[in-house]
mmCIF file of C-alpha atoms in Angstrom:
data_model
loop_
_atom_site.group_PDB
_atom_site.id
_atom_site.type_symbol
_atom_site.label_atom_id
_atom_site.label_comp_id
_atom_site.label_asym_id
_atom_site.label_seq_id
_atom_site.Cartn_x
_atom_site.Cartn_y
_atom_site.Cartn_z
ATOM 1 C CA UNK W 1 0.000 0.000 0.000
ATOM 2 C CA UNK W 2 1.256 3.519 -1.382
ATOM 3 C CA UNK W 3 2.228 5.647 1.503
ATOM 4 C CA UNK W 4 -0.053 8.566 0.954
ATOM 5 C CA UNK W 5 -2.683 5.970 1.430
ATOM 6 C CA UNK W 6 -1.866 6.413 5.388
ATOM 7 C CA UNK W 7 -1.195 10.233 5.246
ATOM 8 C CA UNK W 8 -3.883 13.103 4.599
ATOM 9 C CA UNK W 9 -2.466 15.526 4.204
ATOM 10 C CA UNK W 10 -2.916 18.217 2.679
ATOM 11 C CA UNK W 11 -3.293 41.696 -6.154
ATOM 12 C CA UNK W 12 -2.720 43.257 -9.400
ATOM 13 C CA UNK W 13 -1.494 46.733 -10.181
ATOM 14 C CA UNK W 14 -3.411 47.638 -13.776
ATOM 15 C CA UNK W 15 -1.203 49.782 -16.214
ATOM 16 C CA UNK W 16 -3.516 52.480 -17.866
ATOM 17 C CA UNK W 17 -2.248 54.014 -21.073
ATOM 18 C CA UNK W 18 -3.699 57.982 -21.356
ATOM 19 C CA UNK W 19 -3.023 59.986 -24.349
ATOM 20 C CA UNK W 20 -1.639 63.312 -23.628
ATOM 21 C CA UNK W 21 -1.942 66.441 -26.078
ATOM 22 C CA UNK W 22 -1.773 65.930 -29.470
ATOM 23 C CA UNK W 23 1.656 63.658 -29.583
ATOM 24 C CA UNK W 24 1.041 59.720 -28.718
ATOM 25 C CA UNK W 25 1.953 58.783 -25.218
ATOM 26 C CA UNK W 26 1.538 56.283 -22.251
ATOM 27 C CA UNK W 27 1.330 56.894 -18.461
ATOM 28 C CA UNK W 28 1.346 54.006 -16.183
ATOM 29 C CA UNK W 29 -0.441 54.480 -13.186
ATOM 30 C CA UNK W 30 1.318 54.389 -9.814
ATOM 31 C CA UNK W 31 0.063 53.139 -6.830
ATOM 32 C CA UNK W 32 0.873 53.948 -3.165
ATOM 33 C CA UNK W 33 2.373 51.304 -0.607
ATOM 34 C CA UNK W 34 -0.779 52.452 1.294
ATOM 35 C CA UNK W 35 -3.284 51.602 -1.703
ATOM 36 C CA UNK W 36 -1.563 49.099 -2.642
ATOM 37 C CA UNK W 37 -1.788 47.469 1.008
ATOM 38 C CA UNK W 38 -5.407 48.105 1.222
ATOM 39 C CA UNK W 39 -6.133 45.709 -1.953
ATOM 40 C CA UNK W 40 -5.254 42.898 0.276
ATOM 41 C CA UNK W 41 -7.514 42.652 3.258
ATOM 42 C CA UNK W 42 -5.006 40.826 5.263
ATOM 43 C CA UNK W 43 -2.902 43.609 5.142
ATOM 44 C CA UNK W 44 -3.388 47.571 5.725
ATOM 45 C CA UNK W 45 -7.383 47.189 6.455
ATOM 46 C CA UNK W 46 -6.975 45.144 9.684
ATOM 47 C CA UNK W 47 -8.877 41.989 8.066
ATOM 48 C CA UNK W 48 -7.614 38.736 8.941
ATOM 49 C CA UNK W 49 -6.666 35.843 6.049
ATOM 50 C CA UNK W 50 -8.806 33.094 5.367
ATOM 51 C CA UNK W 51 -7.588 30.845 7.989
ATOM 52 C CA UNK W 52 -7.554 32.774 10.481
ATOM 53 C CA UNK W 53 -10.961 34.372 9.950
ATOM 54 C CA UNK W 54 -12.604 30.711 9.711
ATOM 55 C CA UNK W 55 -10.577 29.406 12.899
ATOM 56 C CA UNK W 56 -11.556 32.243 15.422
ATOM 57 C CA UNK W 57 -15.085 32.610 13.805
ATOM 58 C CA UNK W 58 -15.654 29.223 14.920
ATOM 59 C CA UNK W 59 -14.354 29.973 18.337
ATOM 60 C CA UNK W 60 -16.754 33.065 18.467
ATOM 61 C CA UNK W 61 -19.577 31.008 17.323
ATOM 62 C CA UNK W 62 -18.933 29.170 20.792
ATOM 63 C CA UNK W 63 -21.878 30.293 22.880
ATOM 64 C CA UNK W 64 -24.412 30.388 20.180
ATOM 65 C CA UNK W 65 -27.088 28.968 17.790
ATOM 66 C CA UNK W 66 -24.072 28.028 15.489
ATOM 67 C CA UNK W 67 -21.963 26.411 17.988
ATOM 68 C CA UNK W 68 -20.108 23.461 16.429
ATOM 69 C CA UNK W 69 -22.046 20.283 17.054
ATOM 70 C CA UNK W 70 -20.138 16.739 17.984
ATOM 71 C CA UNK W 71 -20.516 15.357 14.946
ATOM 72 C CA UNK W 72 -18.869 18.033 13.073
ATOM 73 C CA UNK W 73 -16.378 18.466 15.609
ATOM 74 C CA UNK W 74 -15.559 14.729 14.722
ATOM 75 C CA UNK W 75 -15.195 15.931 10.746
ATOM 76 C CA UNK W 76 -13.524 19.230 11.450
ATOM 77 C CA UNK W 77 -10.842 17.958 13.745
ATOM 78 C CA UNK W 78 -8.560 16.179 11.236
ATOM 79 C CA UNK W 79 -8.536 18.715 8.796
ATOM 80 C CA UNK W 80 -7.676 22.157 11.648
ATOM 81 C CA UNK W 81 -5.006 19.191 12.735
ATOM 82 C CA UNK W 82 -3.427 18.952 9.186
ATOM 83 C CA UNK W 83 -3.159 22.835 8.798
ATOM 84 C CA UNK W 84 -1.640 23.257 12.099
ATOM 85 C CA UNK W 85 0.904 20.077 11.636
ATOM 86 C CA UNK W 86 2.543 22.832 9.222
ATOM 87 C CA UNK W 87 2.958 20.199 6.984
ATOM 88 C CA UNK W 88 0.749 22.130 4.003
ATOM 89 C CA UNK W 89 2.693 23.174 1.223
ATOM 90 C CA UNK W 90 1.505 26.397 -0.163
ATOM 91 C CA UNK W 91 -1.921 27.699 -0.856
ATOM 92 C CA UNK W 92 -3.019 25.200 -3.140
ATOM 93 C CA UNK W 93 -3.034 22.838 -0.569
ATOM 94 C CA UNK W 94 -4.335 25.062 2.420
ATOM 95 C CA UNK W 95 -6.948 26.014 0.244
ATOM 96 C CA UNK W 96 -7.946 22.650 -0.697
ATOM 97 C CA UNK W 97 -8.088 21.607 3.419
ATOM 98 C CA UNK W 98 -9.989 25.283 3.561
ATOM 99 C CA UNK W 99 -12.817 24.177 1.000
ATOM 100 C CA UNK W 100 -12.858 20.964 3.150
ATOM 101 C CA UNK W 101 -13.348 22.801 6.887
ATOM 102 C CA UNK W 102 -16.462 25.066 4.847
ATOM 103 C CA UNK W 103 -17.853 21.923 3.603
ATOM 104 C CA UNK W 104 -18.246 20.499 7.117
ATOM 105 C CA UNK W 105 -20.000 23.692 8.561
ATOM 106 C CA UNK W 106 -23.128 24.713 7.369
ATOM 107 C CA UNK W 107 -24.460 27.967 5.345
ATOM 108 C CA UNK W 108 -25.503 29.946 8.697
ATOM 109 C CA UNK W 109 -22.342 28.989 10.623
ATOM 110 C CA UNK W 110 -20.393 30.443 7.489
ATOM 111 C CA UNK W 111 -22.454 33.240 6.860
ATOM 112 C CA UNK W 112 -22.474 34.131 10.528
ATOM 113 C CA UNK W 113 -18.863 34.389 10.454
ATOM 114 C CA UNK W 114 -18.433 36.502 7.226
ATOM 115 C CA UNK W 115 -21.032 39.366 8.875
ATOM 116 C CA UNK W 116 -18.197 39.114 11.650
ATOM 117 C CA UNK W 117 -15.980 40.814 9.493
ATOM 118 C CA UNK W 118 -13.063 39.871 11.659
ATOM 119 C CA UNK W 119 -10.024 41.870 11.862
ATOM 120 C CA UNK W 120 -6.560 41.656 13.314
ATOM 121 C CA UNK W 121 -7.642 43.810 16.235
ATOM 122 C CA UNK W 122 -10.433 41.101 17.044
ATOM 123 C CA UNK W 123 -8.051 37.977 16.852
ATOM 124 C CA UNK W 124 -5.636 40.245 19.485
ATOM 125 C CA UNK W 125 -8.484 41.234 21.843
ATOM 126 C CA UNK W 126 -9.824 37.511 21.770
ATOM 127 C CA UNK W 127 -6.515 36.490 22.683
ATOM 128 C CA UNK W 128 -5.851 39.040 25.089
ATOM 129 C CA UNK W 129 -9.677 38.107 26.921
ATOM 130 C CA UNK W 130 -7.915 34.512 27.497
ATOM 131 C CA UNK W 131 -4.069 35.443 28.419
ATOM 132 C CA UNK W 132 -2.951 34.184 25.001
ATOM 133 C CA UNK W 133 0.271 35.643 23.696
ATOM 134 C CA UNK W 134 0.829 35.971 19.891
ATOM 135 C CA UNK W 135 3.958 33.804 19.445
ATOM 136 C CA UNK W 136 6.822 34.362 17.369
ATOM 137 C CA UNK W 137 6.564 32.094 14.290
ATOM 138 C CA UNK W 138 8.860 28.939 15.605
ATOM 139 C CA UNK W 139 9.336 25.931 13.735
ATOM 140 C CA UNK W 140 7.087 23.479 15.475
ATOM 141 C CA UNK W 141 6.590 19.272 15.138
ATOM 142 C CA UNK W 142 3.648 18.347 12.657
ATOM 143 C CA UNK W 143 0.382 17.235 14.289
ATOM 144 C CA UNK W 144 -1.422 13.605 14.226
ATOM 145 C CA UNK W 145 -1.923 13.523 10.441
ATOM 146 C CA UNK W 146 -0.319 15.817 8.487
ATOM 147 C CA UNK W 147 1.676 14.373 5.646
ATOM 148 C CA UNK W 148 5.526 14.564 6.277
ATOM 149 C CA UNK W 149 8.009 14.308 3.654
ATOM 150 C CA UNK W 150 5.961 13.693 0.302
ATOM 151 C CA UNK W 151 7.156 13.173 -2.972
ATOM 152 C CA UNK W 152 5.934 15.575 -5.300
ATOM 153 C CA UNK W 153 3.458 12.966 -6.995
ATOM 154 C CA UNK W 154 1.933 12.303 -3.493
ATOM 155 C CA UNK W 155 1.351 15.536 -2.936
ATOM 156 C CA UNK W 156 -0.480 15.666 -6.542
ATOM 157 C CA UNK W 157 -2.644 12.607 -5.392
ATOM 158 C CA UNK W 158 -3.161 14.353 -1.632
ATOM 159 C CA UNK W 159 -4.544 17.419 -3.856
ATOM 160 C CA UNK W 160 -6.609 15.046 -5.486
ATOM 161 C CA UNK W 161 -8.143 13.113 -2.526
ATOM 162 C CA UNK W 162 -9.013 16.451 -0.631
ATOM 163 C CA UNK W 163 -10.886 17.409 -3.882
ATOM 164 C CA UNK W 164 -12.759 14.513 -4.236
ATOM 165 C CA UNK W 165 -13.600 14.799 -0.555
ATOM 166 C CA UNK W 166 -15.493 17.930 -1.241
ATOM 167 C CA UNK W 167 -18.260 16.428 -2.533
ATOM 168 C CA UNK W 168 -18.707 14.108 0.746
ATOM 169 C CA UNK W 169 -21.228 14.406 3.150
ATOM 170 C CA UNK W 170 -19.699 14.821 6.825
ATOM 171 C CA UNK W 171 -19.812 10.776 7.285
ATOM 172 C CA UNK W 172 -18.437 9.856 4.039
ATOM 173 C CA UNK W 173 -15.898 12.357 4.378
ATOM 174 C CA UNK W 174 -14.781 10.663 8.073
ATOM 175 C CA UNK W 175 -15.143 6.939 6.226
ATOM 176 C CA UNK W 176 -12.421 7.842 3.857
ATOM 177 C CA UNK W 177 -9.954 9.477 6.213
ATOM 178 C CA UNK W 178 -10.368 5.793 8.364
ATOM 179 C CA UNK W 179 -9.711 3.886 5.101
ATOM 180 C CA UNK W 180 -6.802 6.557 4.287
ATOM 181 C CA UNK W 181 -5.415 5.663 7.872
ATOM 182 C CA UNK W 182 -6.001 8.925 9.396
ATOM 183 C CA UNK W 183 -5.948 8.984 13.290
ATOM 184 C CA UNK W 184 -8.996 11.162 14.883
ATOM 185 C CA UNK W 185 -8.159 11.676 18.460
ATOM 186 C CA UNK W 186 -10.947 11.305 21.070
ATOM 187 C CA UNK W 187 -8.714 13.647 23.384
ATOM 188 C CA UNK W 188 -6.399 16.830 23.379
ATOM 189 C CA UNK W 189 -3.702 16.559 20.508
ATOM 190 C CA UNK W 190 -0.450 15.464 21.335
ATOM 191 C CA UNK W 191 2.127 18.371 20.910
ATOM 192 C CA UNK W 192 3.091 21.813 20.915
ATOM 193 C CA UNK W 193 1.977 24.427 18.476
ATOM 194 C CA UNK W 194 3.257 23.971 15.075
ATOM 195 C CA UNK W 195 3.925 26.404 12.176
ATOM 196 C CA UNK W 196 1.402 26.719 9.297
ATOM 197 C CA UNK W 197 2.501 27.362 5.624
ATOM 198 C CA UNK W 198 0.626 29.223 3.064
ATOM 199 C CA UNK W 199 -1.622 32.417 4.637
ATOM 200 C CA UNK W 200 -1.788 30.450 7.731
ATOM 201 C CA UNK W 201 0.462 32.630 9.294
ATOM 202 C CA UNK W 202 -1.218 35.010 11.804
ATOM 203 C CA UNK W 203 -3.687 31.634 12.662
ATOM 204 C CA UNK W 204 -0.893 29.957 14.636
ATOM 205 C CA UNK W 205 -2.042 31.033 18.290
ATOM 206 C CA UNK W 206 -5.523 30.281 17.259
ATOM 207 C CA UNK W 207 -5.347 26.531 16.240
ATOM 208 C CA UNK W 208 -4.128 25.375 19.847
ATOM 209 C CA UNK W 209 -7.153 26.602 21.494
ATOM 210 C CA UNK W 210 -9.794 25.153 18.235
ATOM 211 C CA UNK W 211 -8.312 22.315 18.149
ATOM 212 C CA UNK W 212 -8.557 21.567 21.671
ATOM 213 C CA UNK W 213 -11.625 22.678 21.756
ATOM 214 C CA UNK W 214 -12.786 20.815 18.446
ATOM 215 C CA UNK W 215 -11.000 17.128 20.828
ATOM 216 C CA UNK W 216 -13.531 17.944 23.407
ATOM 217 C CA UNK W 217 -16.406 18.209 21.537
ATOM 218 C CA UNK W 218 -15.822 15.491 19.407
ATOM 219 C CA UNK W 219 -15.303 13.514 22.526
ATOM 220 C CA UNK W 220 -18.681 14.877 23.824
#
């Protein structure tokens, strides 16, 4: 048996041309650091990227209608546990574990989220609230699951299998990952916090505390 059968792993400046008096010329547009910063929401605006929006709006949904239920917990664990094994290559594949995470929550949990309109400032006051410190961006051991040292044709079929996935419904999708070997811990993950690639960056002091919290409600 192949060995990624046990392992799951896995803005533009436009150049305007303006005519000037009577003699043909061009004029490229410049843009400021500052608008230039503001095109990317992660950036100048305050707005958080994608994984970290979707792992502390489902902390914040904690306490509400659209709390995570058991049963996705059971899902959702696997995949938060893949992203924070840093073992993701790029954002192809963080994406594809991304599109996996939003498949296992449902339309009002996601649309709850997105009115959140999360921002940097949120993610440090949420932290702050629970005497979390933003950490320094240390290497870190991969969590139970993520794919270590992959050939470049594993990765291709890992890509593959989380695509395929997407079509699952939340049992078929935990089915496969047994068949594919993939551990799903009844308890708190083994191991520190580990580094994410990709724009999983600013996320890091937020997948302890989900996935932990993901464990016990999976356990529940």
């Amino acid at each position: 048996m192949k060995a990624i059968d046990y392992i799951l792993a896995p803005v533009v400046a436009i150049v305007l041309l303006v005519g000037c008096g009577t003699a043909p010329s061009t004029q490229t547009e410049t843009i400021s650091p500052s608008e230039e910063s503001a095109a990317d929401p992660g950036v100048a605006t305050g707005g958080l990227d994608p994984t970290s929006a979707l792992a502390l709006g489902t902390l914040k949904l904690e306490g509400t209608e659209h709390a995570v239920t058991p049963a996705q917990a059971t899902a959702l664990l696997p995949l938060w546990q893949m992203i924070q094994g840093g073992s993701l290559q790029g954002d192809a594949e963080t994406d594809a574990v991304l599109s996996q995470i939003e498949g296992a929550m449902t339309g009002p949990q996601l649309s709850a989220i997105e009115a959140m309109a999360l921002t940097i400032e949120d993610q440090q006051a949420w932290m702050q609230e629970r005497g979390i410190e933003m950490p320094a961006m240390p290497g870190g051991q991969a969590g139970p699951g993520a794919p270590q040292d992959l050939s470049e044709g594993e990765r291709a079929k890992l890509r593959e299998e989380l695509q395929a996935m997407g079509s699952m419904t939340a049992e078929e999708r935990a089915t496969r990952m047994a068949e594919l070997g993939i551990e799903q811990p009844q308890g708190a993950p083994e191991g520190g916090p580990g580094s994410t690639s990709g724009r999983a960056g600013r996320s890091n002091a937020l997948l302890d505390p989900l996935v932990e919290l993901l464990a016990e409600r999976a356990a529940s």
